[in-house]
Coordinates of C-alpha atoms in Angstrom, one line a residue:
Chain A
M10 CA 0.0 0.0 0.0
G11 CA 3.0 2.2 0.6
C12 CA 1.4 3.7 3.7
R13 CA 3.5 5.0 6.5
V14 CA 2.6 4.3 10.1
L15 CA 4.3 6.0 13.1
V16 CA 4.4 4.0 16.3
A17 CA 5.1 5.8 19.5
D18 CA 5.5 3.9 22.8
D19 CA 8.1 4.0 25.5
E20 CA 7.8 0.2 26.0
A21 CA 10.2 -1.6 23.6
F22 CA 8.0 -4.8 23.4
I23 CA 5.1 -2.8 22.1
T24 CA 7.0 -1.0 19.4
T25 CA 8.7 -4.3 18.5
V26 CA 5.5 -6.3 18.2
V27 CA 3.6 -3.6 16.4
A28 CA 6.4 -2.7 14.0
R29 CA 6.9 -6.4 13.1
K30 CA 3.2 -7.0 12.5
L31 CA 2.7 -3.9 10.3
Q32 CA 6.0 -4.4 8.4
N33 CA 5.0 -8.0 7.6
A34 CA 1.8 -6.6 6.1
G35 CA 3.8 -4.3 3.8
L36 CA 3.5 -1.1 5.7
E37 CA 6.3 1.3 6.3
V38 CA 6.9 1.8 10.0
L39 CA 8.6 4.6 11.9
V40 CA 9.2 4.1 15.6
A41 CA 9.4 6.8 18.3
V42 CA 10.1 6.1 22.0
D43 CA 8.5 9.2 23.4
G44 CA 6.1 12.0 22.7
Q45 CA 8.7 14.5 21.6
E46 CA 10.3 12.2 19.1
A47 CA 6.9 11.2 17.8
Y48 CA 6.0 14.8 17.4
E49 CA 9.2 15.6 15.4
R50 CA 8.8 12.5 13.2
A51 CA 5.1 13.2 12.6
V52 CA 5.9 16.8 11.4
A53 CA 8.9 15.8 9.4
D54 CA 7.7 12.5 7.9
R55 CA 3.9 13.0 7.7
P56 CA 2.8 9.5 8.5
D57 CA -0.6 8.3 7.2
L58 CA -1.5 6.9 10.6
L59 CA -0.3 7.2 14.2
I60 CA -0.4 4.5 16.8
T61 CA 0.5 6.0 20.2
D62 CA 0.6 5.0 23.8
L63 CA -1.2 7.4 26.2
Q64 CA 1.3 7.5 29.0
M65 CA 4.8 8.3 27.8
P66 CA 7.6 10.2 29.5
G67 CA 7.5 13.9 28.8
M68 CA 4.4 14.1 26.6
S69 CA 1.2 12.1 26.8
G70 CA -0.4 10.6 23.7
L71 CA -3.2 13.1 23.8
E72 CA -0.9 16.0 24.2
L73 CA 1.0 14.6 21.2
C74 CA -2.3 14.5 19.2
A75 CA -3.1 18.1 20.2
R76 CA 0.4 19.3 19.1
I77 CA 0.2 17.5 15.8
A78 CA -3.2 18.8 15.2
A79 CA -2.0 22.4 15.9
E80 CA 0.9 21.9 13.5
L81 CA -0.5 20.0 10.6
P82 CA -3.4 21.1 8.4
E83 CA -4.9 17.6 8.3
A84 CA -5.6 15.4 11.2
I85 CA -3.7 12.1 11.2
P86 CA -5.9 9.1 11.9
T87 CA -4.8 7.9 15.3
I88 CA -5.1 4.7 17.3
L89 CA -4.5 5.3 21.0
L90 CA -3.0 2.0 22.2
T91 CA -3.2 2.2 26.0
A92 CA -3.5 0.5 29.3
K93 CA -5.7 3.3 30.5
G94 CA -8.5 2.8 28.1
F95 CA -11.0 2.0 30.8
E96 CA -10.3 5.2 32.7
L97 CA -10.4 7.6 29.7
K98 CA -13.6 9.7 29.8
Q99 CA -15.5 10.2 26.6
A100 CA -15.1 13.9 27.3
D101 CA -11.3 13.7 27.1
L102 CA -11.6 12.1 23.7
A103 CA -14.3 14.4 22.3
R104 CA -11.6 16.9 21.2
F105 CA -10.0 14.2 19.0
P106 CA -12.4 12.9 16.4
A107 CA -9.6 11.2 14.6
V108 CA -8.6 9.1 17.6
Q109 CA -9.9 5.6 18.4
V110 CA -9.0 3.8 21.5
M111 CA -7.6 0.2 21.8
T112 CA -6.8 -1.2 25.2
K113 CA -3.8 -3.3 26.1
P114 CA -3.3 -6.2 25.9
F115 CA -4.3 -6.2 22.3
S116 CA -4.4 -8.7 19.5
P117 CA -1.7 -7.7 16.9
R118 CA -4.0 -9.2 14.2
E119 CA -6.9 -7.0 15.4
L120 CA -4.6 -4.0 15.5
L121 CA -3.5 -4.6 11.9
A122 CA -7.1 -4.9 10.8
R123 CA -8.0 -1.6 12.5
V124 CA -4.9 0.0 10.9
Q125 CA -5.9 -1.2 7.4
E126 CA -9.5 -0.1 8.0
A127 CA -8.5 3.3 9.1
L128 CA -6.1 3.7 6.2
A129 CA -8.7 2.6 3.7
S130 CA -11.3 5.0 5.0
A131 CA -8.8 7.8 5.0
G132 CA -8.3 7.3 1.3
S133 CA -5.2 7.0 -0.7
P134 CA -1.9 8.0 0.7
R135 CA -1.2 11.7 0.6
R136 CA 2.2 11.2 -1.0
Chain B
M5 CA 9.3 2.6 32.6
P6 CA 9.9 5.7 34.6
V7 CA 7.5 8.6 33.8
S8 CA 9.2 11.2 35.9
E9 CA 11.4 13.2 33.5
T10 CA 9.8 16.2 32.0
T11 CA 12.6 16.7 29.5
S12 CA 11.9 15.9 25.9
R13 CA 15.2 14.2 25.6
P14 CA 15.2 10.4 25.6
A15 CA 16.4 9.1 28.9
A16 CA 20.2 8.8 29.1
P17 CA 21.5 5.3 28.5
D18 CA 22.8 3.6 31.5
V19 CA 26.6 3.7 31.6
P20 CA 27.7 0.1 32.4
E21 CA 29.1 -0.1 35.8
D22 CA 32.9 0.2 36.0
L23 CA 33.2 1.0 32.3
A24 CA 35.5 3.9 33.1
G25 CA 37.6 1.7 35.4
E26 CA 37.9 -1.0 32.8
V27 CA 39.0 1.4 30.1
L28 CA 41.6 2.9 32.5
R29 CA 43.0 -0.6 33.3
H30 CA 43.2 -1.7 29.7
T31 CA 44.4 1.5 28.0
G32 CA 45.5 3.9 30.7
V33 CA 43.0 6.4 29.3
A34 CA 40.8 8.1 31.9
V35 CA 37.2 8.3 30.7
A36 CA 34.3 10.3 32.3
F37 CA 30.7 10.8 31.4
Y38 CA 28.8 14.1 31.2
R39 CA 25.3 15.2 30.4
P40 CA 25.2 17.3 27.2
D41 CA 25.0 20.5 29.3
G42 CA 28.4 19.7 30.8
V43 CA 27.3 18.4 34.2
A44 CA 28.9 15.1 35.3
A45 CA 26.6 12.2 34.7
A46 CA 28.5 9.5 36.5
E47 CA 31.0 9.4 39.3
A48 CA 34.5 9.3 37.8
P49 CA 36.8 6.5 39.1
D50 CA 38.8 7.8 42.1
D51 CA 42.1 7.8 40.4
V52 CA 40.8 9.8 37.4
G53 CA 40.5 12.9 39.5
A54 CA 44.3 13.1 39.8
A55 CA 44.7 12.7 36.0
G56 CA 46.2 16.1 35.3
P57 CA 46.2 19.8 35.1
V58 CA 43.2 20.0 32.8
S59 CA 40.6 22.3 34.4
A60 CA 37.0 21.2 34.9
E61 CA 35.9 24.3 33.1
A62 CA 37.9 23.4 30.0
V63 CA 36.4 19.9 30.0
A64 CA 32.8 21.2 30.5
R65 CA 33.3 23.6 27.6
L66 CA 34.6 20.8 25.4
V67 CA 31.6 18.7 26.4
R68 CA 29.1 21.4 25.4
E69 CA 30.9 22.0 22.1
A70 CA 30.8 18.3 21.3
A71 CA 27.1 18.2 22.2
E72 CA 26.2 21.3 20.2
A73 CA 28.1 20.2 17.1
N74 CA 27.0 16.6 17.6
A75 CA 30.5 15.6 16.6
D76 CA 33.7 14.3 18.3
R77 CA 36.1 17.0 19.6
V78 CA 39.7 16.4 20.2
E79 CA 41.9 19.2 21.7
W80 CA 45.5 19.6 22.7
M81 CA 45.8 21.1 26.1
P82 CA 49.2 21.7 27.8
G83 CA 50.8 18.3 28.2
R84 CA 47.7 16.3 27.2
V85 CA 45.2 15.5 24.5
V86 CA 41.6 15.7 25.6
A87 CA 38.6 14.2 23.7
A88 CA 34.9 14.6 24.0
W89 CA 32.5 12.2 22.1
P90 CA 28.8 12.7 22.0
I91 CA 26.9 9.4 22.6
Q92 CA 23.6 9.3 20.8
R93 CA 20.4 7.5 21.2
R94 CA 17.8 7.6 18.5
G95 CA 19.6 10.4 16.8
R96 CA 19.9 12.7 19.8
T97 CA 22.9 13.3 22.0
V98 CA 22.1 12.0 25.4
L99 CA 25.6 11.7 27.0
V100 CA 29.1 13.0 26.3
A101 CA 32.2 10.9 27.2
T102 CA 35.5 12.6 27.7
A103 CA 39.0 11.1 27.8
E104 CA 42.5 12.4 28.2
V105 CA 46.0 11.1 27.6
G106 CA 49.2 12.8 28.7
V107 CA 51.6 13.5 25.8
S108 CA 55.2 15.0 25.7
S109 CA 55.9 15.2 22.0
E110 CA 54.3 15.7 18.6
A111 CA 54.7 12.0 17.8
E112 CA 53.0 11.0 20.9
D113 CA 50.2 13.4 20.1
L114 CA 49.3 11.5 17.0
L115 CA 49.4 8.2 18.8
A116 CA 47.3 9.6 21.6
R117 CA 44.6 10.7 19.1
R118 CA 44.5 7.3 17.5
L119 CA 44.3 5.6 20.9
L120 CA 41.4 7.9 21.9
A121 CA 39.6 7.1 18.7
C122 CA 39.8 3.4 19.5
V123 CA 38.6 4.0 23.0
A124 CA 35.7 6.0 21.7
D125 CA 34.6 3.1 19.5
A126 CA 34.9 0.7 22.4
V127 CA 32.9 2.9 24.8
R128 CA 30.1 3.5 22.3
A129 CA 29.9 -0.2 21.6
R130 CA 29.7 -1.0 25.3
I131 CA 27.0 1.5 25.9
A132 CA 24.9 0.4 22.9
E133 CA 25.3 -3.2 24.2
A134 CA 24.0 -2.1 27.6
D135 CA 21.1 -0.4 26.0
L136 CA 20.1 -3.5 24.1
G137 CA 20.5 -5.5 27.3
A138 CA 18.1 -3.2 29.0
Q139 CA 15.6 -3.4 26.1
R140 CA 15.9 -7.2 26.2
D141 CA 15.2 -7.2 29.9
S142 CA 12.1 -5.1 29.5
I143 CA 10.8 -7.3 26.7
S144 CA 11.5 -10.4 28.9
A145 CA 9.6 -8.8 31.8
A146 CA 6.6 -8.1 29.5
L147 CA 6.7 -11.6 28.1
T148 CA 6.9 -13.1 31.6
Q149 CA 3.8 -11.2 32.6
S150 CA 2.0 -12.3 29.4
F151 CA 2.9 -15.9 30.1
E152 CA 1.5 -15.6 33.6
E153 CA -1.8 -14.2 32.3
I154 CA -2.1 -16.8 29.6
S155 CA -1.4 -19.7 31.9
L156 CA -4.0 -18.3 34.4
L157 CA -6.6 -18.4 31.7
H158 CA -5.5 -21.9 30.6
N159 CA -5.6 -23.2 34.1
L160 CA -9.0 -21.6 34.6
G161 CA -10.3 -24.0 31.9
K162 CA -8.8 -26.9 33.9
V163 CA -10.5 -26.1 37.2
L164 CA -13.9 -25.6 35.8
R165 CA -15.5 -28.8 36.8
V166 CA -19.2 -29.0 37.6
T167 CA -18.6 -31.3 40.5
R168 CA -16.5 -28.5 42.1
P169 CA -18.3 -26.1 44.4
A170 CA -18.6 -22.6 43.1
K171 CA -16.9 -21.2 46.2
A172 CA -13.9 -23.5 45.8
L173 CA -13.5 -22.3 42.2
M174 CA -13.7 -18.6 43.2
E175 CA -11.1 -19.3 45.9
Y176 CA -8.8 -20.5 43.2
V177 CA -9.6 -17.7 40.9
C178 CA -9.0 -15.0 43.6
A179 CA -5.7 -16.5 44.7
E180 CA -4.4 -16.8 41.1
L181 CA -5.6 -13.3 40.2
R182 CA -3.8 -11.8 43.2
E183 CA -0.6 -13.6 42.3
T184 CA -0.7 -12.6 38.7
T185 CA -1.8 -8.9 39.1
G186 CA 0.3 -8.3 42.2
A187 CA -2.8 -6.7 43.9
E188 CA -2.9 -6.7 47.7
A189 CA -6.3 -8.4 47.8
T190 CA -8.8 -9.9 45.4
M191 CA -12.4 -10.7 46.1
A192 CA -15.3 -12.5 44.6
Y193 CA -18.8 -11.5 45.7
L194 CA -21.5 -14.2 45.0
P195 CA -25.1 -13.3 45.8
A196 CA -27.4 -16.2 46.5
A197 CA -29.8 -17.1 43.6
D198 CA -32.8 -16.3 45.7
G199 CA -31.5 -12.9 46.7
T200 CA -31.0 -13.8 50.3
G201 CA -27.5 -13.0 51.5
A202 CA -24.3 -13.5 49.6
E203 CA -21.0 -15.3 49.9
T204 CA -17.7 -13.5 49.8
V205 CA -14.4 -15.1 48.8
V206 CA -11.2 -13.1 49.6
S207 CA -7.6 -13.6 48.9
G208 CA -5.0 -11.4 50.6
Q209 CA -5.3 -8.4 52.9
L210 CA -8.4 -6.4 52.3
P211 CA -8.2 -2.6 52.8
L212 CA -11.6 -2.6 54.5
P213 CA -13.6 -4.9 56.8
A214 CA -14.9 -7.9 55.0
S215 CA -18.4 -7.1 56.4
D216 CA -18.4 -3.8 54.4
L217 CA -17.8 -5.6 51.1
P218 CA -21.5 -6.1 50.2
R219 CA -22.2 -2.4 50.6
L220 CA -19.1 -1.4 48.7
V221 CA -19.8 -3.8 45.8
T222 CA -23.4 -2.7 45.6
H223 CA -22.3 1.0 45.5
L224 CA -19.7 0.3 42.8
L225 CA -22.0 -1.9 40.7
E226 CA -24.7 0.9 40.8
G227 CA -22.2 3.4 39.3
L228 CA -21.1 0.9 36.6
C229 CA -23.2 1.6 33.6
D230 CA -20.7 1.9 30.8
A231 CA -20.7 -0.6 28.0
D232 CA -17.3 -2.0 28.9
G233 CA -18.6 -3.2 32.2
V234 CA -15.3 -2.6 33.8
L235 CA -14.4 -0.2 36.6
V236 CA -10.8 1.0 37.1
N237 CA -10.2 3.5 39.7
N238 CA -6.6 4.4 40.7
H239 CA -7.6 7.4 42.8
C240 CA -10.2 6.1 45.2
Q241 CA -9.1 8.4 47.9
E242 CA -10.3 11.4 45.9
D243 CA -13.8 10.0 45.8
P244 CA -15.6 10.9 49.1
A245 CA -18.1 8.1 48.6
L246 CA -15.3 5.6 48.5
G247 CA -13.4 7.3 51.3
R248 CA -16.3 6.6 53.6
F249 CA -15.6 2.8 53.2
S250 CA -11.9 3.0 53.9
I251 CA -9.1 5.4 53.8
A252 CA -6.8 2.5 53.0
L253 CA -8.6 1.8 49.7
A254 CA -6.4 3.5 47.0
R255 CA -6.9 1.5 43.8
L256 CA -9.4 -1.0 42.6
V257 CA -10.6 -2.9 39.5
L258 CA -14.1 -4.3 39.6
V259 CA -16.0 -6.3 37.0
P260 CA -19.5 -7.6 37.3
L261 CA -20.1 -11.4 37.7
P262 CA -23.5 -11.9 36.0
L263 CA -24.7 -15.0 37.9
H264 CA -28.4 -15.5 37.7
E265 CA -31.1 -13.5 36.3
G266 CA -31.3 -10.3 38.3
A267 CA -28.5 -11.2 40.6
C268 CA -25.1 -9.7 39.9
G269 CA -21.9 -10.6 41.7
A270 CA -18.5 -9.0 41.3
L271 CA -14.9 -9.9 40.9
A272 CA -12.4 -7.2 42.2
A273 CA -8.8 -6.5 42.9
F274 CA -7.8 -3.9 45.6
N275 CA -4.6 -1.8 45.9
R276 CA -1.4 -2.4 44.1
P277 CA 1.5 -0.4 45.6
G278 CA 3.8 1.1 43.1
E279 CA 1.8 0.6 40.0
E280 CA -1.6 1.8 38.9
F281 CA -4.1 -0.8 37.6
G282 CA -4.6 -0.7 33.9
S283 CA -6.5 -2.4 31.1
P284 CA -4.3 -5.5 31.2
D285 CA -5.4 -6.1 34.8
A286 CA -9.0 -5.2 34.0
K287 CA -9.2 -7.5 31.0
L288 CA -7.6 -10.4 32.8
I289 CA -10.1 -10.0 35.7
R290 CA -13.0 -9.6 33.2
S291 CA -12.0 -12.8 31.4
S292 CA -11.8 -14.7 34.6
A293 CA -15.2 -13.3 35.7
T294 CA -16.8 -14.2 32.3
A295 CA -15.4 -17.8 32.5
S296 CA -16.4 -18.2 36.2
A297 CA -19.9 -16.8 35.7
A298 CA -20.5 -19.1 32.8
F299 CA -19.3 -22.0 34.9
I300 CA -21.4 -21.1 37.9
E301 CA -24.4 -20.7 35.7
N302 CA -23.8 -24.1 34.0
R303 CA -23.2 -25.7 37.3
A304 CA -26.6 -24.5 38.5
L305 CA -28.2 -25.7 35.3
Y306 CA -26.4 -29.1 35.7
H307 CA -27.7 -29.5 39.2
E308 CA -31.2 -28.4 38.2
L309 CA -31.2 -31.2 35.6
Q310 CA -29.8 -33.7 38.0
Q311 CA -32.5 -32.8 40.5
L312 CA -35.1 -33.1 37.7
M313 CA -33.8 -36.6 36.9
L314 CA -33.9 -37.6 40.5
D315 CA -37.4 -36.3 41.0
L316 CA -38.5 -38.2 37.9
V317 CA -36.9 -41.3 39.1
R318 CA -38.6 -40.9 42.5
A319 CA -41.9 -40.3 40.8
L320 CA -41.4 -43.5 38.8
A321 CA -40.4 -45.4 41.9
S322 CA -43.4 -44.3 43.9
S323 CA -45.7 -45.3 41.1
V324 CA -44.6 -48.9 41.8
D325 CA -44.9 -48.3 45.6
A326 CA -48.5 -47.0 44.9
K327 CA -49.6 -50.3 43.5
D328 CA -49.3 -51.8 46.9
P329 CA -50.1 -49.8 50.0
Y330 CA -48.0 -52.1 52.2
T331 CA -44.8 -51.2 50.3
C332 CA -45.5 -47.5 50.6
G333 CA -42.2 -45.7 50.7
H334 CA -40.2 -48.9 50.3
S335 CA -38.2 -47.7 47.4
S336 CA -37.2 -44.5 49.1
R337 CA -36.2 -46.3 52.3
V338 CA -34.1 -48.9 50.4
A339 CA -32.5 -46.0 48.5
V340 CA -31.4 -44.2 51.7
T341 CA -30.2 -47.5 53.2
C342 CA -28.2 -48.3 50.0
R343 CA -26.6 -44.8 50.1
E344 CA -25.7 -45.2 53.8
I345 CA -24.1 -48.7 53.2
S346 CA -22.1 -47.3 50.2
R347 CA -20.8 -44.5 52.3
Q348 CA -19.9 -46.9 55.1
L349 CA -18.0 -49.0 52.5
G350 CA -16.1 -45.8 51.5
L351 CA -17.1 -46.0 47.8
G352 CA -17.2 -42.2 47.3
E353 CA -20.1 -39.9 46.9
E354 CA -20.6 -40.6 43.2
R355 CA -21.1 -44.3 43.9
A356 CA -23.2 -43.5 46.9
E357 CA -25.6 -41.5 44.7
E358 CA -25.7 -44.4 42.2
A359 CA -26.6 -46.7 45.0
Y360 CA -29.4 -44.3 46.0
M361 CA -30.8 -44.4 42.5
A362 CA -30.4 -48.2 42.3
G363 CA -32.4 -48.4 45.5
L364 CA -35.1 -46.1 44.1
L365 CA -35.4 -48.2 41.0
H366 CA -34.8 -51.7 42.1
D367 CA -38.4 -52.8 42.0
I368 CA -39.4 -50.7 38.9
G369 CA -40.0 -54.0 37.1
K370 CA -43.0 -54.6 39.4
I371 CA -44.9 -52.0 37.4
G372 CA -45.9 -54.9 35.1
T373 CA -46.7 -57.3 37.9
P374 CA -50.5 -57.8 38.5
E375 CA -51.7 -56.1 41.7
S376 CA -53.5 -59.3 42.6
I377 CA -50.2 -61.0 43.1
L378 CA -48.4 -58.1 44.7
R379 CA -51.2 -57.6 47.3
K380 CA -51.9 -61.3 47.8
E381 CA -52.0 -62.3 51.5
G382 CA -50.6 -65.7 52.3
R383 CA -48.3 -67.9 50.3
L384 CA -47.9 -67.5 46.5
L385 CA -48.6 -70.3 44.1
P386 CA -45.6 -71.5 42.0
E387 CA -46.9 -69.8 38.8
E388 CA -47.4 -66.6 40.8
R389 CA -43.9 -66.9 42.2
T390 CA -42.6 -67.3 38.6
I391 CA -44.3 -64.1 37.5
I392 CA -43.1 -62.0 40.5
E393 CA -39.6 -63.3 40.0
Q394 CA -39.5 -61.8 36.6
H395 CA -39.6 -58.2 38.0
P396 CA -35.8 -57.8 38.1
V397 CA -35.4 -58.7 34.4
V398 CA -38.5 -56.6 33.5
G399 CA -36.9 -53.7 35.4
G400 CA -33.6 -54.1 33.6
R401 CA -35.5 -54.0 30.3
I402 CA -37.3 -50.8 31.3
L403 CA -34.0 -49.1 32.1
D404 CA -32.3 -50.5 28.9
G405 CA -31.1 -47.7 26.7
I406 CA -30.9 -45.0 29.4
R407 CA -27.2 -44.6 29.2
K408 CA -26.9 -42.6 32.4
L409 CA -28.4 -45.5 34.3
D410 CA -26.1 -48.2 32.9
A411 CA -24.4 -48.8 36.3
I412 CA -27.8 -49.0 38.0
R413 CA -29.4 -51.4 35.6
G414 CA -27.1 -54.2 36.7
A415 CA -28.1 -53.6 40.3
V416 CA -31.8 -53.7 39.4
V417 CA -31.5 -57.0 37.4
H418 CA -29.4 -58.8 40.1
H419 CA -30.8 -57.5 43.4
H420 CA -32.3 -60.9 44.1
E421 CA -29.2 -62.9 43.6
R422 CA -27.6 -64.7 46.6
V423 CA -23.9 -64.9 47.3
D424 CA -24.2 -68.7 47.4
G425 CA -25.6 -68.6 43.8
G426 CA -29.1 -69.7 44.8
G427 CA -30.9 -66.5 43.9
Y428 CA -32.5 -65.3 40.7
P429 CA -32.7 -64.5 37.8
A430 CA -29.2 -65.7 36.8
G431 CA -28.0 -67.5 39.9
L432 CA -24.9 -65.4 40.1
S433 CA -22.5 -65.9 43.0
A434 CA -20.9 -63.1 45.0
D435 CA -18.0 -62.3 42.7
E436 CA -20.2 -62.5 39.6
S437 CA -23.0 -60.1 40.7
P438 CA -22.3 -56.4 40.9
L439 CA -21.5 -54.9 44.3
L440 CA -24.3 -52.4 43.9
A441 CA -26.7 -55.4 43.4
R442 CA -25.5 -57.0 46.7
I443 CA -26.0 -53.7 48.5
V444 CA -29.5 -53.3 47.2
G445 CA -30.2 -57.0 48.0
L446 CA -29.4 -56.4 51.7
A447 CA -31.2 -53.0 51.9
D448 CA -34.2 -54.5 50.2
A449 CA -34.4 -57.5 52.6
F450 CA -33.9 -55.3 55.6
D451 CA -36.8 -53.0 54.7
A452 CA -39.0 -56.0 53.9
M453 CA -38.3 -57.4 57.3
T454 CA -38.8 -54.1 59.2
S455 CA -42.0 -53.0 57.5
N456 CA -45.4 -54.6 57.4
R457 CA -46.1 -57.0 54.7
P458 CA -49.4 -58.7 53.7
Y459 CA -48.0 -62.1 54.7
R460 CA -46.1 -61.1 57.8
L461 CA -46.1 -58.5 60.6
T462 CA -43.0 -56.4 61.4
M463 CA -40.2 -58.2 63.1
P464 CA -38.5 -56.6 66.1
L465 CA -35.2 -55.1 65.0
E466 CA -33.1 -57.5 67.1
D467 CA -34.7 -60.4 65.2
V468 CA -34.1 -58.7 61.9
L469 CA -30.4 -58.3 62.7
R470 CA -30.1 -61.9 63.9
E471 CA -31.7 -63.0 60.6
I472 CA -29.3 -60.9 58.6
E473 CA -26.4 -62.3 60.6
R474 CA -27.7 -65.8 60.0
C475 CA -27.8 -65.3 56.2
R476 CA -24.4 -63.6 56.0
G477 CA -22.3 -65.5 53.5
T478 CA -25.2 -67.4 52.0
Q479 CA -27.8 -64.8 51.0
F480 CA -25.8 -61.6 51.8
D481 CA -22.3 -60.4 51.0
P482 CA -20.3 -60.6 54.3
E483 CA -18.6 -57.2 53.7
V484 CA -21.8 -55.5 52.9
V485 CA -23.4 -56.9 56.1
E486 CA -20.4 -55.7 58.1
A487 CA -20.8 -52.2 56.7
F488 CA -24.5 -52.4 57.4
F489 CA -23.9 -53.3 61.0
R490 CA -21.7 -50.3 61.4
L491 CA -24.6 -48.0 60.5
D492 CA -26.5 -46.1 63.1
L493 CA -29.6 -48.2 62.5
D494 CA -31.7 -46.6 65.3
R495 CA -31.2 -43.2 63.6
L496 CA -32.2 -44.7 60.3
M497 CA -35.3 -46.3 61.6
R498 CA -36.3 -43.1 63.4
L499 CA -35.9 -41.3 60.1
F500 CA -38.2 -43.8 58.4
I501 CA -40.8 -43.5 61.1
E502 CA -40.8 -39.7 61.1
Q503 CA -41.0 -39.6 57.3
P504 CA -42.8 -42.8 56.3
A505 CA -42.6 -42.1 52.6
A506 CA -39.0 -40.9 52.9
G507 CA -39.7 -39.0 49.7
S508 CA -38.5 -35.8 51.1
L509 CA -35.1 -37.2 52.0
T510 CA -32.8 -35.3 49.8
A511 CA -30.1 -36.7 47.6
G512 CA -27.4 -34.8 49.5

């Protein structure tokens, strides 16, 4: 598909598992280990989709979404892959229509399906 | 993973312990580590401090220059060569290493620079290696936790046996969940099906009195209306309603345990020092709850069906008893006696229940025997005797094809055999006829002798026992007789007198 996915998580096993799964499905994967790095890569590399943890050192996943939204003209479809999904209030998410939540532990297969679905509904790659 | 740093820089890699000392021993080069802003990041080895006349300010400046330029800096300072190498992680400088070598000539200067370049490579390689090691450790830790969770769910499948009481299952689930999640306490709340009272199973140290659990669970379940059906609260102390229950209650996960229609239990974990509860905990507890609830529900259905079968069998048995007012309650009394003997023989509860059923059904073949023969007073004619002696075989035929009653059919067919081989229908001896049949045989004879029959009045208990003793080894199995004599027969007889039909004697 030639789509580019940015994966941001401070836990190595998450980025490793997610990157493998998406790469095997033919997607290009960028990895960031914190919010700041994810922000810089998002602005510089314009991924088609963002998968981010909520709790990361320095910048939370939602702060990251807010900063990207402020910087880029178009929202990046985002999957919030988090252990805090059951505590997130709908009100917290209301500001981020492009964000869907997936709770840990997750099925890598299901994540890939969600990624492909999100990419398909977002249309062809911008590049 | 630590969440404390507010800097946007990736955390500095751990400098392997004694790396500086090792480099010094092998190469004579003194290495030190600084943060990119020039502040020392790790204690330098003791003997490095005395390395030379290079000022701390000069080193700090070199560190900042290397960090800003993101490039190695090597500088000649009076009598020495000093180097600063930025060490990067994910493209950003996170650490700067410095090293210095004393030189006394231009030739030595060149050699020193080459030596420093080699040391730089070695130091970077060691730090990258340590970084990978830390990453591997964190992946292993995550994998270990995943394995624990998977094996909990696997083992849950193994302990779900309908013969196991619900409480015992929940004790297992609570203990396993506490171990796996690291919670201080776990709890299962099981309201009774009829809404009267509830059972609570606890593992670990509860942050509140166990007697308050029902109110807490009720309160939490009321607030639980979201679709996920999971409650995670890591800030209980900020909730005044929860604070009223216990100030020690800090964190909790609670999932409903949908048991019976209308009744909802709960499975919960309380407090985990050092780490908040998250969705991995909640999902694990929810899966355990779903499996447990399905099991408890199935178990109730299973027992309902079992009860239904027992009731049907009892109805069937009393339809035979009803043909003859003298034998009223006979089947039930024989059933209870069979069960008592089986327990006394140590056969286990499952066999004891089989014996009970065999006792209920032993005379089912009499359903086809004319009432005129059954109710006849005085001696039977030989042809009448032939007819009545067919009832064990007829009974076996009636039960034929009911797979669940296979073990019982043999007892029905052979309950009139004698251990000396002189009984009917097959003339089997002790080791040929089923144990269950020998048990029913004795219980049947005992009840026949102790209750009124058309042809005979009740014998006194002592006479009955003497008669049984007399027939031990000829009519009755000696071991069964022995077990029978060990029973509290007075209690048994009282029970039969108080409840003549013995129909209300439960299977348990």
